[in-house]
Each structure stands twice: as C-alpha cells, then as structure tokens.
Amino acid sequence: LLRCALVGNSARVSVRRPPLRQGAGTQLCLPALCMALTAATVTYWRGRGRCEPLRVVLACGGVRFVGNYLEKKADMDALKASGKLQYDQVPLVEADGLNLVQGTPTAVYLAQGCGLWPEMPKEQYICGHILAATQDARGPLVSFPFHLDEQRCLEELQSPKGLLGRFAPRWEALLGEGKPYFLGATPSLADCAVYEVLDFVRHVYGEERLKALFGAFPLLLAHHDRVLGLGHMREWRDVGRKEAFLDWPEYAASVRATLGF
C-alpha cells in the first residue's frame, strides 16, 4: 500500500508491496518486478497529450504525483538548460533520482514501481503490445485540441484502422474469457493504457457518447469502470485533473506558445 505526504513541492511516499488495492475494495496482488517507487514529479502542459497515460499509471498505482506545468517558452528553455531532458522532449517524470523520458520506457518503469508490471516474459509481451496499440489508437485524440473538429476526430476513430475499427474489437476479444483484467485476476500496465484511451474519448465526447460509441464492446466498458476504481484514479479524474487542466483551446495555445509557434 502507498502512503503519501506532500512536503514542500515534492511528495514523499512510503511503500509496502504487494498488495495493490482496488479503491477500498478487494485486494489485488500481481506477481511483479516491483521496485518501491518514491516521489514522482510530472512535467508537461496542463492537458492530456502524450503525458496522460503516465499520470494514469501513477494514479492507478496510488502514487500522488506533483504536477509541474509548462506555460511559456521560457519554461521549456529553462527545462532544456537543466539537462533533465535527454532528447529535449516532454513528458518528463522525475522519480527515484532519475529523469525519465520517452513514453514507453517511462510507462514500464512506473508500472514496475507501482506493482503493475508482470514478472513472466509472456505477460510482459501482452502488456507491451497492448501499450503500443493504445499509442496508435489515441493519435486522433491527441490531435483534437489543435483543430477542435469533433466530426473529423470521430471519423478517424471509426476508420478501419482506428480505435473503433481495429483496436477495440481486439481488446474486447482479449477480455472475452471472463477476465476482469487483461492478464486475468489482477491489473497491469495494459489495463491502465486501455482505460486511458476510453477515458480520453469520454473527455472529448462525454459519458453518454462514450457508452454509445462502445455499445458493441460491453466488456471494455465494464473494464473501464473497473480500472477507474484502482488507486486514486477516480480522484485524479474527477478532482485533480479538473483543477490542473486548461480547456482545449487554452491548452493548445499554451503548447504553441511554449514551443515558439
């Protein structure tokens, strides 16, 4: 279990693992390559972009991270000058004395620290291919704040190669054997990644439209609700994100201003 206290501008977390708790309900234990993740600080803009999957892993794992938000070009220039960005790109997650960059290895590292990464190579592969698929599936949603055309985004999601045409049917099938999570009885990085994609759809189109769009995928909808109960995911979605995030146009404007275009 995680116990977190904010001290100054950082979070100190004491960790005992396993088990991972699903909200206040049943204890869930995943055999994992499990490191005790300490404080985490996440640097990005005040929006989802390519960072939200990492925040979701932390929230589902119970880690109360600190947000460091970019607002102007000087912020990005100072971050680059600090030497923390290996490739001059965000998101950046500072944890365990490391400056974690690039989405996939950062997600895996955080999952290991949150008890959301499996021990067996076969299960690691399942997590890996699902994570990679979510990165493709969420592409139209990442672009949405920069054009605000809901119909264009929807058409891309519904295309044969999009979220609803290609990826959702595969994920539904993977859950089709009565499994609550992709690896069976316990959650993993794969569950966090798929949850975040559906949550992104909900963020853009609303709860009722999410249910309508995924009406043919009842297992995914049930899975979405189940993952929402992990750690403090619901709190991050309903409280933390609302306090931290800008509206879509303001978020897009801050990204353009910070990058100098």
PDB file of C-alpha atoms in Angstrom:
ATOM      1  CA  LEU A   1       0.000   0.000   0.000  1.00  0.00           C
ATOM      2  CA  LEU A   2       1.059   3.567  -0.597  1.00  0.00           C
ATOM      3  CA  ARG A   3       1.109   6.324   1.947  1.00  0.00           C
ATOM      4  CA  CYS A   4       1.830   9.776   0.567  1.00  0.00           C
ATOM      5  CA  ALA A   5       2.516  13.168   2.116  1.00  0.00           C
ATOM      6  CA  LEU A   6       3.299  16.402   0.343  1.00  0.00           C
ATOM      7  CA  VAL A   7       6.395  18.096   1.703  1.00  0.00           C
ATOM      8  CA  GLY A   8       7.103  21.486   0.194  1.00  0.00           C
ATOM      9  CA  ASN A   9       6.802  20.997  -3.576  1.00  0.00           C
ATOM     10  CA  SER A  10       7.515  17.276  -3.541  1.00  0.00           C
ATOM     11  CA  ALA A  11       5.752  14.098  -2.492  1.00  0.00           C
ATOM     12  CA  ARG A  12       7.197  11.551  -0.112  1.00  0.00           C
ATOM     13  CA  VAL A  13       5.694   8.116  -0.434  1.00  0.00           C
ATOM     14  CA  SER A  14       6.185   5.154   1.850  1.00  0.00           C
ATOM     15  CA  VAL A  15       5.525   1.845   0.124  1.00  0.00           C
ATOM     16  CA  ARG A  16       4.691  -1.684   1.226  1.00  0.00           C
ATOM     17  CA  ARG A  17       4.093  -4.122  -1.629  1.00  0.00           C
ATOM     18  CA  PRO A  18       2.103  -6.126  -2.503  1.00  0.00           C
ATOM     19  CA  PRO A  19      -0.944  -5.959  -2.475  1.00  0.00           C
ATOM     20  CA  LEU A  20      -2.399  -3.237  -4.676  1.00  0.00           C
ATOM     21  CA  ARG A  21      -5.815  -2.095  -3.518  1.00  0.00           C
ATOM     22  CA  GLN A  22      -8.760  -1.588  -5.849  1.00  0.00           C
ATOM     23  CA  GLY A  23     -10.214   1.505  -4.243  1.00  0.00           C
ATOM     24  CA  ALA A  24     -11.485   0.475  -0.841  1.00  0.00           C
ATOM     25  CA  GLY A  25     -12.494  -2.990  -2.027  1.00  0.00           C
ATOM     26  CA  THR A  26     -10.805  -6.283  -2.795  1.00  0.00           C
ATOM     27  CA  GLN A  27      -7.033  -6.575  -2.519  1.00  0.00           C
ATOM     28  CA  LEU A  28      -5.300  -7.338  -5.790  1.00  0.00           C
ATOM     29  CA  CYS A  29      -1.860  -8.926  -5.945  1.00  0.00           C
ATOM     30  CA  LEU A  30       0.198  -9.099  -9.154  1.00  0.00           C
ATOM     31  CA  PRO A  31       3.474 -11.040  -9.234  1.00  0.00           C
ATOM     32  CA  ALA A  32       5.729  -8.265 -10.426  1.00  0.00           C
ATOM     33  CA  LEU A  33       9.187  -6.908 -10.891  1.00  0.00           C
ATOM     34  CA  CYS A  34       8.362  -4.465  -8.154  1.00  0.00           C
ATOM     35  CA  MET A  35      10.511  -1.538  -7.094  1.00  0.00           C
ATOM     36  CA  ALA A  36       9.376   0.775  -4.319  1.00  0.00           C
ATOM     37  CA  LEU A  37       8.524   3.933  -6.235  1.00  0.00           C
ATOM     38  CA  THR A  38       9.167   7.022  -4.130  1.00  0.00           C
ATOM     39  CA  ALA A  39       8.261  10.599  -5.065  1.00  0.00           C
ATOM     40  CA  ALA A  40       7.219  11.459  -8.616  1.00  0.00           C
ATOM     41  CA  THR A  41       7.093  14.846 -10.316  1.00  0.00           C
ATOM     42  CA  VAL A  42       5.496  15.046 -13.758  1.00  0.00           C
ATOM     43  CA  THR A  43       6.392  17.886 -16.150  1.00  0.00           C
ATOM     44  CA  TYR A  44       4.115  18.636 -19.092  1.00  0.00           C
ATOM     45  CA  TRP A  45       1.478  21.108 -20.208  1.00  0.00           C
ATOM     46  CA  ARG A  46      -1.911  21.445 -18.499  1.00  0.00           C
ATOM     47  CA  GLY A  47      -3.586  18.832 -20.676  1.00  0.00           C
ATOM     48  CA  ARG A  48      -3.538  15.183 -21.670  1.00  0.00           C
ATOM     49  CA  GLY A  49      -1.330  14.981 -24.763  1.00  0.00           C
ATOM     50  CA  ARG A  50       1.315  12.267 -24.582  1.00  0.00           C
ATOM     51  CA  CYS A  51       1.584  12.514 -20.810  1.00  0.00           C
ATOM     52  CA  GLU A  52      -1.780  11.357 -19.517  1.00  0.00           C
ATOM     53  CA  PRO A  53      -1.038   7.612 -19.821  1.00  0.00           C
ATOM     54  CA  LEU A  54       1.855   8.137 -17.390  1.00  0.00           C
ATOM     55  CA  ARG A  55      -0.315  10.058 -14.939  1.00  0.00           C
ATOM     56  CA  VAL A  56      -2.890   7.264 -15.144  1.00  0.00           C
ATOM     57  CA  VAL A  57      -0.282   4.634 -14.242  1.00  0.00           C
ATOM     58  CA  LEU A  58       0.720   6.669 -11.191  1.00  0.00           C
ATOM     59  CA  ALA A  59      -2.895   7.290 -10.174  1.00  0.00           C
ATOM     60  CA  CYS A  60      -3.919   3.643 -10.589  1.00  0.00           C
ATOM     61  CA  GLY A  61      -0.839   2.633  -8.614  1.00  0.00           C
ATOM     62  CA  GLY A  62      -1.762   5.004  -5.787  1.00  0.00           C
ATOM     63  CA  VAL A  63       1.148   7.445  -6.222  1.00  0.00           C
ATOM     64  CA  ARG A  64       0.148  11.057  -5.567  1.00  0.00           C
ATOM     65  CA  PHE A  65       2.425  12.811  -8.024  1.00  0.00           C
ATOM     66  CA  VAL A  66       3.305  16.501  -8.192  1.00  0.00           C
ATOM     67  CA  GLY A  67       2.487  18.348 -11.420  1.00  0.00           C
ATOM     68  CA  ASN A  68       4.993  20.788 -12.902  1.00  0.00           C
ATOM     69  CA  TYR A  69       3.283  22.632 -15.766  1.00  0.00           C
ATOM     70  CA  LEU A  70       4.807  24.396 -18.749  1.00  0.00           C
ATOM     71  CA  GLU A  71       3.178  27.721 -19.626  1.00  0.00           C
ATOM     72  CA  LYS A  72       5.621  29.770 -21.715  1.00  0.00           C
ATOM     73  CA  LYS A  73       8.676  29.379 -23.902  1.00  0.00           C
ATOM     74  CA  ALA A  74      10.982  30.399 -21.073  1.00  0.00           C
ATOM     75  CA  ASP A  75       9.766  27.372 -19.091  1.00  0.00           C
ATOM     76  CA  MET A  76      10.801  24.984 -21.826  1.00  0.00           C
ATOM     77  CA  ASP A  77      14.108  26.793 -22.390  1.00  0.00           C
ATOM     78  CA  ALA A  78      14.935  26.530 -18.696  1.00  0.00           C
ATOM     79  CA  LEU A  79      13.997  22.842 -18.652  1.00  0.00           C
ATOM     80  CA  LYS A  80      16.254  22.113 -21.604  1.00  0.00           C
ATOM     81  CA  ALA A  81      19.095  24.061 -19.976  1.00  0.00           C
ATOM     82  CA  SER A  82      18.716  21.998 -16.799  1.00  0.00           C
ATOM     83  CA  GLY A  83      19.943  18.889 -18.614  1.00  0.00           C
ATOM     84  CA  LYS A  84      16.949  16.835 -17.477  1.00  0.00           C
ATOM     85  CA  LEU A  85      15.615  16.196 -20.971  1.00  0.00           C
ATOM     86  CA  GLN A  86      17.677  13.558 -22.752  1.00  0.00           C
ATOM     87  CA  TYR A  87      16.089  14.419 -26.118  1.00  0.00           C
ATOM     88  CA  ASP A  88      14.699  17.915 -25.374  1.00  0.00           C
ATOM     89  CA  GLN A  89      11.166  16.500 -25.250  1.00  0.00           C
ATOM     90  CA  VAL A  90       8.449  16.146 -22.629  1.00  0.00           C
ATOM     91  CA  PRO A  91       6.803  14.462 -20.786  1.00  0.00           C
ATOM     92  CA  LEU A  92       9.388  14.225 -18.050  1.00  0.00           C
ATOM     93  CA  VAL A  93       8.835  12.175 -14.910  1.00  0.00           C
ATOM     94  CA  GLU A  94      11.315  12.619 -12.073  1.00  0.00           C
ATOM     95  CA  ALA A  95      11.350   9.549  -9.839  1.00  0.00           C
ATOM     96  CA  ASP A  96      13.916   7.564  -7.885  1.00  0.00           C
ATOM     97  CA  GLY A  97      16.608  10.128  -8.719  1.00  0.00           C
ATOM     98  CA  LEU A  98      16.069   9.589 -12.455  1.00  0.00           C
ATOM     99  CA  ASN A  99      14.834  11.893 -15.183  1.00  0.00           C
ATOM    100  CA  LEU A 100      12.520   9.574 -17.098  1.00  0.00           C
ATOM    101  CA  VAL A 101      11.785  10.481 -20.726  1.00  0.00           C
ATOM    102  CA  GLN A 102      10.189   8.765 -23.735  1.00  0.00           C
ATOM    103  CA  GLY A 103       6.734   7.366 -23.150  1.00  0.00           C
ATOM    104  CA  THR A 104       7.148   3.617 -23.425  1.00  0.00           C
ATOM    105  CA  PRO A 105      10.174   3.034 -21.163  1.00  0.00           C
ATOM    106  CA  THR A 106       8.820   5.571 -18.691  1.00  0.00           C
ATOM    107  CA  ALA A 107       5.462   3.783 -18.546  1.00  0.00           C
ATOM    108  CA  VAL A 108       7.182   0.443 -17.955  1.00  0.00           C
ATOM    109  CA  TYR A 109       9.426   1.850 -15.234  1.00  0.00           C
ATOM    110  CA  LEU A 110       6.489   3.443 -13.432  1.00  0.00           C
ATOM    111  CA  ALA A 111       4.444   0.262 -13.744  1.00  0.00           C
ATOM    112  CA  GLN A 112       7.270  -1.691 -12.143  1.00  0.00           C
ATOM    113  CA  GLY A 113       7.322   0.775  -9.263  1.00  0.00           C
ATOM    114  CA  CYS A 114       3.544   0.612  -8.852  1.00  0.00           C
ATOM    115  CA  GLY A 115       3.202  -3.182  -8.884  1.00  0.00           C
ATOM    116  CA  LEU A 116       1.584  -3.052 -12.336  1.00  0.00           C
ATOM    117  CA  TRP A 117       4.272  -4.887 -14.313  1.00  0.00           C
ATOM    118  CA  PRO A 118       4.259  -8.713 -14.516  1.00  0.00           C
ATOM    119  CA  GLU A 119       7.196 -10.999 -13.907  1.00  0.00           C
ATOM    120  CA  MET A 120       6.733 -13.538 -16.687  1.00  0.00           C
ATOM    121  CA  PRO A 121       8.018 -12.683 -20.204  1.00  0.00           C
ATOM    122  CA  LYS A 122       4.781 -13.779 -21.896  1.00  0.00           C
ATOM    123  CA  GLU A 123       2.732 -11.436 -19.730  1.00  0.00           C
ATOM    124  CA  GLN A 124       5.262  -8.643 -20.264  1.00  0.00           C
ATOM    125  CA  TYR A 125       4.784  -9.114 -24.003  1.00  0.00           C
ATOM    126  CA  ILE A 126       0.997  -8.872 -23.638  1.00  0.00           C
ATOM    127  CA  CYS A 127       1.389  -5.631 -21.706  1.00  0.00           C
ATOM    128  CA  GLY A 128       3.842  -4.348 -24.299  1.00  0.00           C
ATOM    129  CA  HIS A 129       1.726  -4.973 -27.366  1.00  0.00           C
ATOM    130  CA  ILE A 130      -1.385  -3.530 -25.746  1.00  0.00           C
ATOM    131  CA  LEU A 131       0.535  -0.413 -24.692  1.00  0.00           C
ATOM    132  CA  ALA A 132       1.891   0.029 -28.229  1.00  0.00           C
ATOM    133  CA  ALA A 133      -1.607  -0.376 -29.675  1.00  0.00           C
ATOM    134  CA  THR A 134      -3.012   2.303 -27.374  1.00  0.00           C
ATOM    135  CA  GLN A 135      -0.370   4.742 -28.579  1.00  0.00           C
ATOM    136  CA  ASP A 136      -1.647   4.277 -32.132  1.00  0.00           C
ATOM    137  CA  ALA A 137      -5.320   4.252 -31.136  1.00  0.00           C
ATOM    138  CA  ARG A 138      -5.175   7.560 -29.245  1.00  0.00           C
ATOM    139  CA  GLY A 139      -3.451   9.506 -32.035  1.00  0.00           C
ATOM    140  CA  PRO A 140      -6.606  11.290 -33.307  1.00  0.00           C
ATOM    141  CA  LEU A 141      -7.481  12.261 -29.738  1.00  0.00           C
ATOM    142  CA  VAL A 142      -4.032  13.758 -29.134  1.00  0.00           C
ATOM    143  CA  SER A 143      -4.522  15.931 -32.228  1.00  0.00           C
ATOM    144  CA  PHE A 144      -8.063  17.015 -31.331  1.00  0.00           C
ATOM    145  CA  PRO A 145      -7.247  20.087 -29.166  1.00  0.00           C
ATOM    146  CA  PHE A 146      -5.331  21.607 -32.068  1.00  0.00           C
ATOM    147  CA  HIS A 147      -8.239  21.553 -34.539  1.00  0.00           C
ATOM    148  CA  LEU A 148     -11.359  21.071 -32.324  1.00  0.00           C
ATOM    149  CA  ASP A 149     -13.243  19.303 -35.117  1.00  0.00           C
ATOM    150  CA  GLU A 150     -15.254  16.619 -33.325  1.00  0.00           C
ATOM    151  CA  GLN A 151     -16.559  15.082 -36.543  1.00  0.00           C
ATOM    152  CA  ARG A 152     -13.073  14.760 -38.040  1.00  0.00           C
ATOM    153  CA  CYS A 153     -11.804  13.124 -34.859  1.00  0.00           C
ATOM    154  CA  LEU A 154     -14.769  10.759 -34.760  1.00  0.00           C
ATOM    155  CA  GLU A 155     -14.267   9.691 -38.362  1.00  0.00           C
ATOM    156  CA  GLU A 156     -10.634   8.902 -37.616  1.00  0.00           C
ATOM    157  CA  LEU A 157     -11.610   6.876 -34.541  1.00  0.00           C
ATOM    158  CA  GLN A 158     -14.216   4.949 -36.531  1.00  0.00           C
ATOM    159  CA  SER A 159     -11.996   4.244 -39.542  1.00  0.00           C
ATOM    160  CA  PRO A 160     -10.975   0.633 -40.285  1.00  0.00           C
ATOM    161  CA  LYS A 161      -7.521   1.386 -38.866  1.00  0.00           C
ATOM    162  CA  GLY A 162      -8.784   3.492 -35.957  1.00  0.00           C
ATOM    163  CA  LEU A 163      -9.737   2.893 -32.334  1.00  0.00           C
ATOM    164  CA  LEU A 164     -13.221   1.536 -33.025  1.00  0.00           C
ATOM    165  CA  GLY A 165     -12.400  -0.195 -36.283  1.00  0.00           C
ATOM    166  CA  ARG A 166      -9.192  -2.008 -35.375  1.00  0.00           C
ATOM    167  CA  PHE A 167      -8.227  -1.822 -31.717  1.00  0.00           C
ATOM    168  CA  ALA A 168     -11.437  -2.035 -29.676  1.00  0.00           C
ATOM    169  CA  PRO A 169     -12.534  -5.367 -31.223  1.00  0.00           C
ATOM    170  CA  ARG A 170      -9.145  -6.913 -30.384  1.00  0.00           C
ATOM    171  CA  TRP A 171      -9.210  -5.661 -26.808  1.00  0.00           C
ATOM    172  CA  GLU A 172     -12.787  -6.868 -26.373  1.00  0.00           C
ATOM    173  CA  ALA A 173     -11.702 -10.319 -27.558  1.00  0.00           C
ATOM    174  CA  LEU A 174      -8.781 -10.361 -25.112  1.00  0.00           C
ATOM    175  CA  LEU A 175     -11.240  -9.738 -22.281  1.00  0.00           C
ATOM    176  CA  GLY A 176     -13.718 -12.263 -23.661  1.00  0.00           C
ATOM    177  CA  GLU A 177     -12.741 -15.190 -21.478  1.00  0.00           C
ATOM    178  CA  GLY A 178     -14.309 -13.845 -18.315  1.00  0.00           C
ATOM    179  CA  LYS A 179     -11.196 -11.988 -17.229  1.00  0.00           C
ATOM    180  CA  PRO A 180     -11.603  -8.776 -15.224  1.00  0.00           C
ATOM    181  CA  TYR A 181      -8.206  -7.572 -16.464  1.00  0.00           C
ATOM    182  CA  PHE A 182      -6.060  -8.363 -19.490  1.00  0.00           C
ATOM    183  CA  LEU A 183      -3.759 -10.652 -17.511  1.00  0.00           C
ATOM    184  CA  GLY A 184      -6.568 -12.247 -15.554  1.00  0.00           C
ATOM    185  CA  ALA A 185      -7.426 -11.522 -11.941  1.00  0.00           C
ATOM    186  CA  THR A 186      -5.008  -8.655 -11.361  1.00  0.00           C
ATOM    187  CA  PRO A 187      -4.401  -5.292 -13.081  1.00  0.00           C
ATOM    188  CA  SER A 188      -1.346  -4.303 -15.088  1.00  0.00           C
ATOM    189  CA  LEU A 189       0.030  -1.525 -17.259  1.00  0.00           C
ATOM    190  CA  ALA A 190      -2.104  -2.859 -20.119  1.00  0.00           C
ATOM    191  CA  ASP A 191      -5.286  -2.076 -18.190  1.00  0.00           C
ATOM    192  CA  CYS A 192      -4.124   1.444 -17.374  1.00  0.00           C
ATOM    193  CA  ALA A 193      -3.277   2.130 -21.025  1.00  0.00           C
ATOM    194  CA  VAL A 194      -6.607   0.924 -22.431  1.00  0.00           C
ATOM    195  CA  TYR A 195      -8.554   2.678 -19.694  1.00  0.00           C
ATOM    196  CA  GLU A 196      -6.838   5.959 -20.584  1.00  0.00           C
ATOM    197  CA  VAL A 197      -7.902   5.724 -24.239  1.00  0.00           C
ATOM    198  CA  LEU A 198     -11.568   5.242 -23.354  1.00  0.00           C
ATOM    199  CA  ASP A 199     -11.290   7.973 -20.752  1.00  0.00           C
ATOM    200  CA  PHE A 200      -9.888  10.276 -23.448  1.00  0.00           C
ATOM    201  CA  VAL A 201     -12.967   9.562 -25.594  1.00  0.00           C
ATOM    202  CA  ARG A 202     -15.129  10.353 -22.583  1.00  0.00           C
ATOM    203  CA  HIS A 203     -13.216  13.595 -22.037  1.00  0.00           C
ATOM    204  CA  VAL A 204     -13.855  14.752 -25.608  1.00  0.00           C
ATOM    205  CA  TYR A 205     -17.397  13.442 -26.199  1.00  0.00           C
ATOM    206  CA  GLY A 206     -18.906  12.904 -22.750  1.00  0.00           C
ATOM    207  CA  GLU A 207     -20.115   9.888 -20.780  1.00  0.00           C
ATOM    208  CA  GLU A 208     -23.229   9.109 -22.806  1.00  0.00           C
ATOM    209  CA  ARG A 209     -21.413   9.305 -26.135  1.00  0.00           C
ATOM    210  CA  LEU A 210     -18.692   7.007 -24.802  1.00  0.00           C
ATOM    211  CA  LYS A 211     -21.322   4.400 -23.924  1.00  0.00           C
ATOM    212  CA  ALA A 212     -22.964   4.745 -27.334  1.00  0.00           C
ATOM    213  CA  LEU A 213     -19.708   4.514 -29.280  1.00  0.00           C
ATOM    214  CA  PHE A 214     -18.616   1.451 -27.331  1.00  0.00           C
ATOM    215  CA  GLY A 215     -22.039  -0.176 -27.181  1.00  0.00           C
ATOM    216  CA  ALA A 216     -20.702  -3.123 -29.175  1.00  0.00           C
ATOM    217  CA  PHE A 217     -17.915  -3.587 -26.622  1.00  0.00           C
ATOM    218  CA  PRO A 218     -19.585  -4.197 -23.247  1.00  0.00           C
ATOM    219  CA  LEU A 219     -16.523  -5.876 -21.761  1.00  0.00           C
ATOM    220  CA  LEU A 220     -14.408  -2.809 -22.480  1.00  0.00           C
ATOM    221  CA  LEU A 221     -16.992  -0.548 -20.872  1.00  0.00           C
ATOM    222  CA  ALA A 222     -17.075  -2.745 -17.771  1.00  0.00           C
ATOM    223  CA  HIS A 223     -13.274  -2.824 -17.759  1.00  0.00           C
ATOM    224  CA  HIS A 224     -13.203   0.982 -17.934  1.00  0.00           C
ATOM    225  CA  ASP A 225     -15.367   1.224 -14.817  1.00  0.00           C
ATOM    226  CA  ARG A 226     -13.269  -1.401 -13.039  1.00  0.00           C
ATOM    227  CA  VAL A 227      -9.947   0.352 -13.661  1.00  0.00           C
ATOM    228  CA  LEU A 228     -11.461   3.642 -12.527  1.00  0.00           C
ATOM    229  CA  GLY A 229     -11.645   2.064  -9.058  1.00  0.00           C
ATOM    230  CA  LEU A 230      -7.901   1.417  -8.806  1.00  0.00           C
ATOM    231  CA  GLY A 231      -5.694   3.524  -6.534  1.00  0.00           C
ATOM    232  CA  HIS A 232      -6.870   7.118  -6.619  1.00  0.00           C
ATOM    233  CA  MET A 233      -7.759   7.129 -10.315  1.00  0.00           C
ATOM    234  CA  ARG A 234     -11.277   8.379  -9.706  1.00  0.00           C
ATOM    235  CA  GLU A 235      -9.967  11.230  -7.569  1.00  0.00           C
ATOM    236  CA  TRP A 236      -7.476  12.252 -10.268  1.00  0.00           C
ATOM    237  CA  ARG A 237     -10.182  12.148 -12.940  1.00  0.00           C
ATOM    238  CA  ASP A 238     -12.885  13.992 -11.017  1.00  0.00           C
ATOM    239  CA  VAL A 239     -10.824  16.416  -8.913  1.00  0.00           C
ATOM    240  CA  GLY A 240      -7.127  16.623  -9.711  1.00  0.00           C
ATOM    241  CA  ARG A 241      -7.448  16.847 -13.465  1.00  0.00           C
ATOM    242  CA  LYS A 242     -10.188  19.453 -13.286  1.00  0.00           C
ATOM    243  CA  GLU A 243      -8.024  21.620 -11.051  1.00  0.00           C
ATOM    244  CA  ALA A 244      -4.895  21.235 -13.172  1.00  0.00           C
ATOM    245  CA  PHE A 245      -6.071  21.182 -16.789  1.00  0.00           C
ATOM    246  CA  LEU A 246      -6.933  24.014 -19.143  1.00  0.00           C
ATOM    247  CA  ASP A 247      -9.783  23.964 -21.634  1.00  0.00           C
ATOM    248  CA  TRP A 248      -8.846  22.518 -25.025  1.00  0.00           C
ATOM    249  CA  PRO A 249      -8.173  25.860 -26.815  1.00  0.00           C
ATOM    250  CA  GLU A 250      -6.137  27.218 -23.909  1.00  0.00           C
ATOM    251  CA  TYR A 251      -4.133  24.004 -23.687  1.00  0.00           C
ATOM    252  CA  ALA A 252      -3.349  24.117 -27.415  1.00  0.00           C
ATOM    253  CA  ALA A 253      -2.366  27.776 -27.152  1.00  0.00           C
ATOM    254  CA  SER A 254      -0.002  27.061 -24.252  1.00  0.00           C
ATOM    255  CA  VAL A 255       1.691  24.255 -26.203  1.00  0.00           C
ATOM    256  CA  ARG A 256       2.195  26.503 -29.228  1.00  0.00           C
ATOM    257  CA  ALA A 257       3.482  29.360 -27.064  1.00  0.00           C
ATOM    258  CA  THR A 258       5.907  27.125 -25.184  1.00  0.00           C
ATOM    259  CA  LEU A 259       7.306  25.612 -28.379  1.00  0.00           C
ATOM    260  CA  GLY A 260       7.529  29.005 -30.072  1.00  0.00           C
ATOM    261  CA  PHE A 261       4.993  28.584 -32.887  1.00  0.00           C
TER     262      PHE A 261
END
